[in-house]
Tab-separated table of C-alpha atoms in Angstrom:
chain	number	residue	atom	x	y	z
N	227	GLN	CA	-0.228	0.039	-0.395
N	228	GLN	CA	3.140	2.633	0.981
N	229	ALA	CA	4.640	1.897	-2.513
N	230	ALA	CA	1.385	2.264	-3.861
N	231	ALA	CA	0.955	5.111	-2.449
N	232	ALA	CA	4.578	6.691	-3.412
N	233	THR	CA	3.570	5.978	-6.909
N	234	GLU	CA	0.864	7.270	-6.917
N	235	GLN	CA	2.270	10.700	-5.519
N	236	ALA	CA	5.110	10.732	-7.431
N	237	THR	CA	2.653	10.459	-10.437
N	238	GLN	CA	0.906	13.454	-9.302
N	239	GLU	CA	4.195	15.665	-9.262
N	240	GLU	CA	4.796	14.643	-13.048
N	241	ALA	CA	1.820	14.918	-14.034
N	242	GLN	CA	1.583	18.915	-11.851
N	243	ARG	CA	5.539	19.683	-13.217
N	244	LYS	CA	4.017	19.144	-17.208
N	245	THR	CA	1.415	20.702	-16.521
N	246	LEU	CA	3.712	23.778	-15.315
N	247	ASP	CA	6.284	22.862	-17.863
N	248	ASP	CA	3.038	23.444	-20.467
N	249	ASN	CA	2.061	26.913	-18.982
N	250	LEU	CA	5.613	27.916	-18.546
N	251	HIS	CA	5.828	27.887	-22.530
N	252	ASP	CA	2.349	29.354	-23.025
N	253	TYR	CA	3.891	31.945	-21.489
N	254	VAL	CA	6.928	32.357	-22.645
N	255	SER	CA	5.374	31.879	-26.276
N	256	ALA	CA	3.395	34.834	-25.779
N	257	MET	CA	5.560	37.080	-24.773
N	258	LEU	CA	8.498	35.911	-27.274
N	259	ALA	CA	4.876	36.566	-30.273
N	260	VAL	CA	5.130	40.131	-29.047
N	261	SER	CA	5.963	42.723	-31.809
N	262	ASP	CA	8.647	45.372	-31.150
N	263	ASP	CA	6.170	48.069	-30.665
N	264	ASP	CA	4.383	46.300	-28.193
N	265	ALA	CA	7.310	45.036	-26.233
N	266	HIS	CA	7.218	48.768	-24.184
N	267	LEU	CA	3.988	47.310	-23.040
N	268	ILE	CA	4.974	44.050	-20.732
N	269	LYS	CA	8.477	46.044	-19.874
N	270	ASP	CA	7.580	45.612	-16.303
N	271	THR	CA	8.839	44.082	-12.342
N	272	VAL	CA	6.283	41.378	-12.576
N	273	HIS	CA	6.546	40.143	-15.890
N	274	PHE	CA	10.655	40.311	-15.320
N	275	ASN	CA	10.420	38.137	-12.181
N	276	ILE	CA	8.285	35.447	-13.592
N	277	LEU	CA	10.869	35.306	-16.845
N	278	ILE	CA	12.995	35.573	-13.803
N	279	SER	CA	12.303	32.620	-11.887
N	280	MET	CA	12.083	29.975	-14.804
N	281	LEU	CA	16.472	30.865	-15.645
N	282	ARG	CA	17.664	27.345	-13.788
N	283	PRO	CA	20.040	25.462	-15.186
N	284	GLY	CA	18.012	22.324	-16.183
N	285	LEU	CA	14.798	23.534	-16.061
N	286	GLU	CA	13.680	22.867	-19.682
N	287	VAL	CA	11.685	26.202	-20.352
N	288	SER	CA	15.167	27.995	-19.001
N	289	ALA	CA	16.515	28.731	-22.767
N	290	THR	CA	13.250	30.080	-24.061
N	291	ALA	CA	12.459	31.915	-20.702
N	292	VAL	CA	16.386	33.674	-21.428
N	293	LYS	CA	15.775	34.409	-24.985
N	294	THR	CA	12.500	35.999	-24.275
N	295	LEU	CA	14.565	38.263	-21.593
N	296	SER	CA	16.844	38.812	-24.403
N	297	ASN	CA	14.223	40.402	-26.576
N	298	LEU	CA	13.249	42.825	-23.818
N	299	ALA	CA	17.022	43.690	-23.153
N	300	ALA	CA	16.751	45.142	-26.297
N	301	ILE	CA	14.896	47.840	-24.942
N	302	GLU	CA	16.537	50.681	-23.665
N	303	GLY	CA	16.521	51.225	-20.532
N	304	THR	CA	15.069	47.518	-19.494
N	305	SER	CA	18.804	46.268	-18.996
N	306	GLU	CA	18.618	48.951	-15.538
N	307	ALA	CA	15.287	47.342	-14.660
N	308	ILE	CA	16.134	43.105	-14.712
N	309	ALA	CA	19.319	43.586	-13.045
N	310	SER	CA	17.281	45.739	-10.187
N	311	SER	CA	14.584	41.988	-10.285
N	312	GLY	CA	17.702	39.660	-9.855
N	313	GLY	CA	17.869	38.967	-13.501
N	314	VAL	CA	22.398	39.591	-13.435
N	315	THR	CA	22.711	37.130	-10.739
N	316	ALA	CA	20.184	34.095	-12.130
N	317	LEU	CA	21.913	34.805	-15.729
N	318	VAL	CA	25.039	33.802	-13.532
N	319	ARG	CA	23.975	30.704	-12.809
N	320	LEU	CA	22.910	29.531	-16.016
N	321	LEU	CA	26.095	30.371	-16.979
N	322	GLU	CA	27.746	28.156	-13.972
N	323	GLY	CA	25.755	25.235	-15.618
N	324	PHE	CA	27.494	25.497	-18.600
N	325	GLU	CA	27.867	21.986	-19.027
N	326	GLU	CA	24.408	20.745	-17.526
N	327	ASP	CA	22.809	23.154	-20.098
N	328	THR	CA	24.430	24.578	-22.800
N	329	ASP	CA	21.883	26.110	-24.802
N	330	ALA	CA	20.511	28.353	-21.636
N	331	ALA	CA	23.994	29.193	-21.132
N	332	TRP	CA	24.857	30.373	-25.076
N	333	GLU	CA	21.805	32.682	-24.343
N	334	ALA	CA	21.708	33.872	-20.690
N	335	ALA	CA	25.620	34.674	-22.286
N	336	ASP	CA	23.588	36.640	-24.773
N	337	CYS	CA	21.529	38.119	-22.893
N	338	LEU	CA	24.441	39.881	-21.182
N	339	LYS	CA	25.917	41.391	-24.048
N	340	GLU	CA	21.970	42.373	-24.770
N	341	MET	CA	22.061	44.382	-21.461
N	342	ILE	CA	25.737	45.553	-21.674
N	343	SER	CA	24.945	47.489	-25.302
N	344	THR	CA	21.717	48.773	-24.526
N	345	ALA	CA	22.205	49.934	-21.198
N	346	VAL	CA	21.777	53.923	-20.311
N	347	ASP	CA	24.327	53.221	-18.156
N	348	LYS	CA	27.388	50.545	-19.406
N	349	GLU	CA	29.122	50.979	-16.656
N	350	GLN	CA	26.761	50.187	-14.089
N	351	ILE	CA	24.996	46.718	-15.485
N	352	SER	CA	28.952	45.556	-16.260
N	353	ASP	CA	29.687	46.364	-12.583
N	354	CYS	CA	27.073	44.840	-11.183
N	355	ILE	CA	27.697	41.284	-14.190
N	356	ILE	CA	31.232	41.554	-12.825
N	357	ASP	CA	29.651	41.165	-9.410
N	358	ALA	CA	27.936	38.703	-9.807
N	359	ASP	CA	31.726	36.688	-10.347
N	360	ALA	CA	30.489	36.888	-14.178
N	361	PHE	CA	34.419	36.079	-14.671
N	362	LEU	CA	34.682	32.670	-12.925
N	363	PRO	CA	31.961	30.280	-15.312
N	364	LEU	CA	32.834	32.634	-18.427
N	365	VAL	CA	36.762	31.825	-18.124
N	366	ALA	CA	36.181	28.212	-17.389
N	367	MET	CA	33.548	28.717	-20.610
N	368	VAL	CA	36.626	30.381	-22.367
N	369	VAL	CA	38.528	27.099	-21.225
N	370	SER	CA	36.488	23.743	-22.175
N	371	ASN	CA	33.510	24.553	-24.345
N	372	ASP	CA	34.292	25.322	-28.038
N	373	PHE	CA	30.510	25.339	-28.489
N	374	LEU	CA	30.699	28.569	-26.220
N	375	ARG	CA	34.065	29.819	-26.671
N	376	CYS	CA	34.208	32.431	-28.887
N	377	GLN	CA	30.160	33.646	-27.109
N	378	ALA	CA	31.642	34.021	-23.424
N	379	THR	CA	35.015	35.796	-25.559
N	380	GLU	CA	32.557	38.195	-26.720
N	381	VAL	CA	30.951	39.104	-23.099
N	382	ILE	CA	34.197	39.537	-21.044
N	383	ASP	CA	35.156	41.826	-24.198
N	384	LYS	CA	32.006	44.193	-23.378
N	385	LEU	CA	32.844	43.824	-20.253
N	386	THR	CA	36.470	44.943	-19.843
N	387	TYR	CA	35.411	47.621	-22.465
N	388	ASN	CA	32.582	49.067	-20.149
N	389	THR	CA	33.792	49.795	-16.647
N	390	CYS	CA	36.542	51.458	-15.178
N	391	THR	CA	37.009	48.633	-12.137
N	392	ASP	CA	40.429	47.067	-11.496
N	393	LEU	CA	39.817	43.892	-14.221
N	394	SER	CA	41.375	42.026	-10.552
N	395	ARG	CA	38.901	39.264	-10.578
N	396	LEU	CA	39.606	38.264	-14.316
N	397	ARG	CA	43.216	37.741	-13.669
N	398	ASP	CA	41.981	36.249	-10.631
N	399	ALA	CA	39.964	33.314	-12.352
N	400	GLY	CA	42.228	33.049	-15.155
N	401	GLY	CA	41.750	35.249	-17.899
N	402	ILE	CA	44.721	36.137	-18.893
N	403	THR	CA	46.761	32.557	-19.463
N	404	ALA	CA	42.952	31.693	-20.903
N	405	LEU	CA	42.808	34.167	-23.320
N	406	LEU	CA	46.859	33.368	-23.948
N	407	ALA	CA	45.888	29.463	-24.737
N	408	VAL	CA	42.991	30.914	-27.329
N	409	LEU	CA	45.482	32.501	-29.156
N	410	SER	CA	47.511	29.997	-29.565
N	411	ARG	CA	44.775	27.813	-30.890
N	412	ASP	CA	45.254	26.774	-33.789
N	413	ASP	CA	41.370	27.274	-34.482
N	414	CYS	CA	41.507	31.077	-33.520
N	415	ASP	CA	40.217	32.745	-36.254
N	416	ASP	CA	41.351	36.482	-37.006
N	417	GLU	CA	37.766	37.386	-35.456
N	418	LEU	CA	38.276	35.725	-32.287
N	419	LYS	CA	41.858	36.737	-32.412
N	420	GLU	CA	40.342	40.580	-32.730
N	421	THR	CA	38.700	39.685	-30.143
N	422	VAL	CA	41.181	38.137	-27.796
N	423	GLY	CA	43.581	40.854	-28.619
N	424	THR	CA	41.076	43.146	-27.507
N	425	ILE	CA	40.496	42.114	-24.031
N	426	LEU	CA	44.780	41.722	-23.582
N	427	PHE	CA	44.839	45.597	-24.271
N	428	ASN	CA	42.067	46.691	-22.343
N	429	MET	CA	43.563	45.081	-19.126
N	430	ALA	CA	47.139	46.154	-20.221
N	431	ILE	CA	46.068	49.951	-20.152
N	432	GLY	CA	46.721	51.938	-16.993
N	433	SER	CA	49.321	49.379	-16.371
N	434	LEU	CA	47.676	47.444	-13.659
N	435	HIS	CA	48.122	43.726	-15.634
N	436	GLU	CA	50.946	45.105	-17.986
N	437	ASP	CA	53.062	42.643	-15.780
N	438	ALA	CA	50.389	39.947	-15.464
N	439	ILE	CA	50.132	39.844	-18.922
N	440	PHE	CA	53.783	39.273	-19.346
N	441	GLU	CA	54.287	37.212	-16.678
N	442	GLU	CA	51.795	33.937	-18.316
N	443	MET	CA	52.398	35.457	-21.966
N	444	SER	CA	54.131	32.720	-23.735
N	445	ILE	CA	56.671	32.852	-26.415
N	446	SER	CA	54.440	31.122	-28.787
N	447	ALA	CA	51.493	33.120	-28.482
N	448	LEU	CA	53.721	35.709	-29.918
N	449	GLU	CA	53.623	34.425	-33.462
N	450	TYR	CA	49.907	34.362	-33.688
N	451	MET	CA	49.779	38.266	-33.160
N	452	GLN	CA	51.366	38.892	-36.663
N	453	GLY	CA	48.948	39.330	-39.880
N	454	PRO	CA	46.754	42.056	-40.853
N	455	GLY	CA	43.675	43.372	-39.416
N	456	LEU	CA	45.119	43.312	-35.947
N	457	CYS	CA	44.854	46.776	-34.862
N	458	TRP	CA	45.320	45.554	-31.288
N	459	ALA	CA	48.614	44.460	-32.095
N	460	SER	CA	50.800	47.159	-32.073
N	461	GLU	CA	49.921	48.620	-28.352
N	462	LEU	CA	49.958	45.313	-26.921
N	463	LEU	CA	53.287	44.412	-28.100
N	464	ALA	CA	53.949	48.290	-27.304
N	465	HIS	CA	52.919	47.270	-23.597
N	466	LEU	CA	54.695	43.737	-23.444
N	467	ALA	CA	58.218	45.777	-24.592
N	468	GLY	CA	58.082	48.491	-22.472
N	469	VAL	CA	58.087	46.045	-19.752
N	470	ALA	CA	59.966	43.286	-20.870
N	471	THR	CA	63.127	45.962	-21.477
N	472	THR	CA	62.169	47.400	-18.124
N	473	LYS	CA	63.216	43.347	-16.538
N	474	LEU	CA	65.804	43.193	-18.657
N	475	ALA	CA	68.001	46.171	-17.173
N	476	ASP	CA	67.308	45.254	-13.493
N	477	MET	CA	68.908	41.776	-13.891
N	478	GLU	CA	66.001	40.212	-11.082
N	479	GLY	CA	64.176	37.936	-11.871
N	480	HIS	CA	62.096	37.383	-15.541
N	481	GLN	CA	65.839	38.411	-17.490
N	482	LEU	CA	65.857	35.029	-19.607
N	483	LYS	CA	61.696	35.115	-21.384
N	484	ALA	CA	62.398	39.584	-21.077
N	485	ALA	CA	65.226	38.446	-23.349
N	486	LYS	CA	63.232	36.177	-25.205
N	487	LEU	CA	60.396	38.211	-25.822
N	488	LEU	CA	62.176	41.091	-27.065
N	489	ALA	CA	64.056	38.878	-29.789
N	490	SER	CA	61.054	36.846	-30.752
N	491	LEU	CA	59.820	40.212	-31.798
N	492	GLU	CA	62.262	40.718	-34.743
N	493	GLY	CA	60.267	41.208	-38.087
N	494	ASN	CA	57.063	41.063	-36.025
N	495	GLU	CA	55.240	43.283	-38.039
N	496	HIS	CA	53.349	45.056	-35.560
N	497	ALA	CA	56.079	44.788	-32.938
N	498	THR	CA	57.540	48.805	-32.979
N	499	VAL	CA	60.627	48.405	-31.003
N	500	ASP	CA	63.998	49.829	-31.600
N	501	ASP	CA	66.463	47.324	-33.653
N	502	SER	CA	69.114	48.900	-30.588
N	503	VAL	CA	66.390	47.136	-28.513
N	504	VAL	CA	66.321	43.955	-30.207
N	505	GLN	CA	70.082	43.594	-30.466
N	506	ALA	CA	70.700	44.238	-26.845
N	507	ALA	CA	68.289	41.493	-25.521
N	508	ARG	CA	69.534	39.331	-28.116
N	509	ALA	CA	73.147	39.792	-26.997
N	510	ARG	CA	71.935	39.399	-23.123
N	511	LEU	CA	69.664	36.355	-24.274
N	512	GLN	CA	73.563	34.636	-24.803
N	513	VAL	CA	74.517	35.242	-21.792
N	514	LEU	CA	72.107	34.065	-19.742
N	515	GLU	CA	71.395	31.383	-22.883
N	516	LYS	CA	75.526	30.575	-21.128
N	517	ARG	CA	74.669	30.918	-18.249
N	518	ALA	CA	71.989	28.409	-18.189
N	519	SER	CA	74.080	25.872	-19.579
N	520	LEU	CA	76.811	26.247	-16.984
N	521	GLY	CA	74.110	25.650	-14.613
N	522	LEU	CA	74.877	29.368	-12.686
N	523	ASN	CA	71.458	31.112	-13.020
N	524	ASP	CA	70.511	28.570	-9.429
N	525	LEU	CA	73.056	30.876	-7.703
N	526	ALA	CA	71.368	33.611	-5.902
N	527	ILE	CA	72.665	36.903	-6.611
N	528	PRO	CA	75.088	38.608	-3.762
N	529	ASN	CA	73.149	40.582	-1.043
N	530	GLU	CA	75.972	43.174	-1.555
N	531	PHE	CA	75.353	44.036	-4.705
N	532	LYS	CA	71.717	45.006	-4.208
N	533	CYS	CA	70.814	48.713	-2.728
N	534	PRO	CA	70.423	47.855	1.333
N	535	ILE	CA	67.329	50.740	1.025
N	536	MET	CA	65.543	49.525	-2.888
N	537	MET	CA	66.836	46.083	-2.249
N	538	VAL	CA	67.361	45.925	-5.778
N	539	VAL	CA	71.338	45.800	-8.064
N	540	MET	CA	72.152	48.610	-8.093
N	541	LYS	CA	72.763	50.080	-11.530
N	542	ASP	CA	74.878	53.429	-9.970
N	543	PRO	CA	76.459	52.283	-6.684
N	544	VAL	CA	78.274	55.074	-4.392
N	545	VAL	CA	79.926	54.372	-1.229
N	546	ALA	CA	78.708	56.920	1.563
N	547	SER	CA	80.419	58.436	4.344
N	548	ASP	CA	78.852	55.146	6.942
N	549	GLY	CA	81.325	52.514	4.582
N	550	HIS	CA	77.816	51.033	2.811
N	551	SER	CA	76.742	51.182	-0.451
N	552	TYR	CA	73.598	52.873	-2.367
N	553	GLU	CA	72.023	53.285	-5.307
N	554	ARG	CA	72.840	56.711	-6.104
N	555	SER	CA	69.845	58.286	-6.730
N	556	ALA	CA	68.438	56.415	-2.771
N	557	ILE	CA	70.731	57.594	-0.828
N	558	GLU	CA	70.421	61.259	-2.802
N	559	ARG	CA	66.772	60.843	-1.930
N	560	VAL	CA	67.540	60.016	1.844
N	561	LEU	CA	69.998	62.560	2.434
N	562	GLN	CA	67.332	65.513	0.655
N	563	LYS	CA	64.751	64.761	3.478
N	564	GLN	CA	67.281	64.604	6.719
N	565	PRO	CA	69.985	67.735	5.590
N	566	ALA	CA	70.482	68.304	8.641
N	567	LEU	CA	70.482	64.736	11.133
N	568	ARG	CA	72.909	63.026	8.021
N	569	VAL	CA	71.191	59.738	9.625
N	570	SER	CA	72.505	56.421	7.881
N	571	PRO	CA	69.431	54.297	6.859
N	572	ILE	CA	71.686	51.248	8.415
N	573	THR	CA	73.727	52.616	11.174
């Protein structure tokens, strides 16, 4: 009897679920049938809440509901209403479930792009999406899903272009590594390459992430930054070359990579690096490779070579009256601040 009762209850629940799904399909179909001229009539919080409640991974009607929401987002000013109704969080949840429901994730990414494009305040909507931790699932889609890779990359492009927020979240989500890996893929067409390059350039602006991009950059990825139509390549390579030149001169870590990067730019039509810099890098590369072959790279730089104020290898060392060596510019700044005391920074 208990088994029979459980079976009957399960049957009733399945029938209720089917009825709900049918009603949701009818509702969404009616929303999709609304003409563009009348779409503004249903632009209210009640309808948004109904649609947003359907945005769940695995729910059959989710993809269609997102498509409806995307159509409404095309109306200027609607993006803010969707966001205030909790729509961004629900859309990001669909992105997170991309392995379970690829179609819904694709539509969710498309809706986010539409929201950014038509928003009155694009920066506010972009920041709202970033605050919902959208970068994590977007980067995961770029890494592991061929179908969603372009779509996810386009959303990241819009987010990096339309916000002044520090993009550390994209870096922390592994975005730099993922995007550079895309550049090295054989199936990366010029359009995708352009999108990825633009994202990396936007991250490099202001020197916020130049070092991170340099550290993650593979020499093989540089080979793909050639060819016509790459308007972003010149600017990005200029940023990277500047970082590499500084690191090459500092004689502190990353020297080998800096030398390889600069040397590999020779002949690159988008690189605006002086030949003298490239040649100096090649000469330094030969020395570093020779050191590596002799096992000398594992030797630590003696502390006596470093300025005790700046803790970097000295380029213009001078001996002060306390008997210690300092970088000239560093000890001069100390003396300027304490002209009367003349106190030794060490003793």
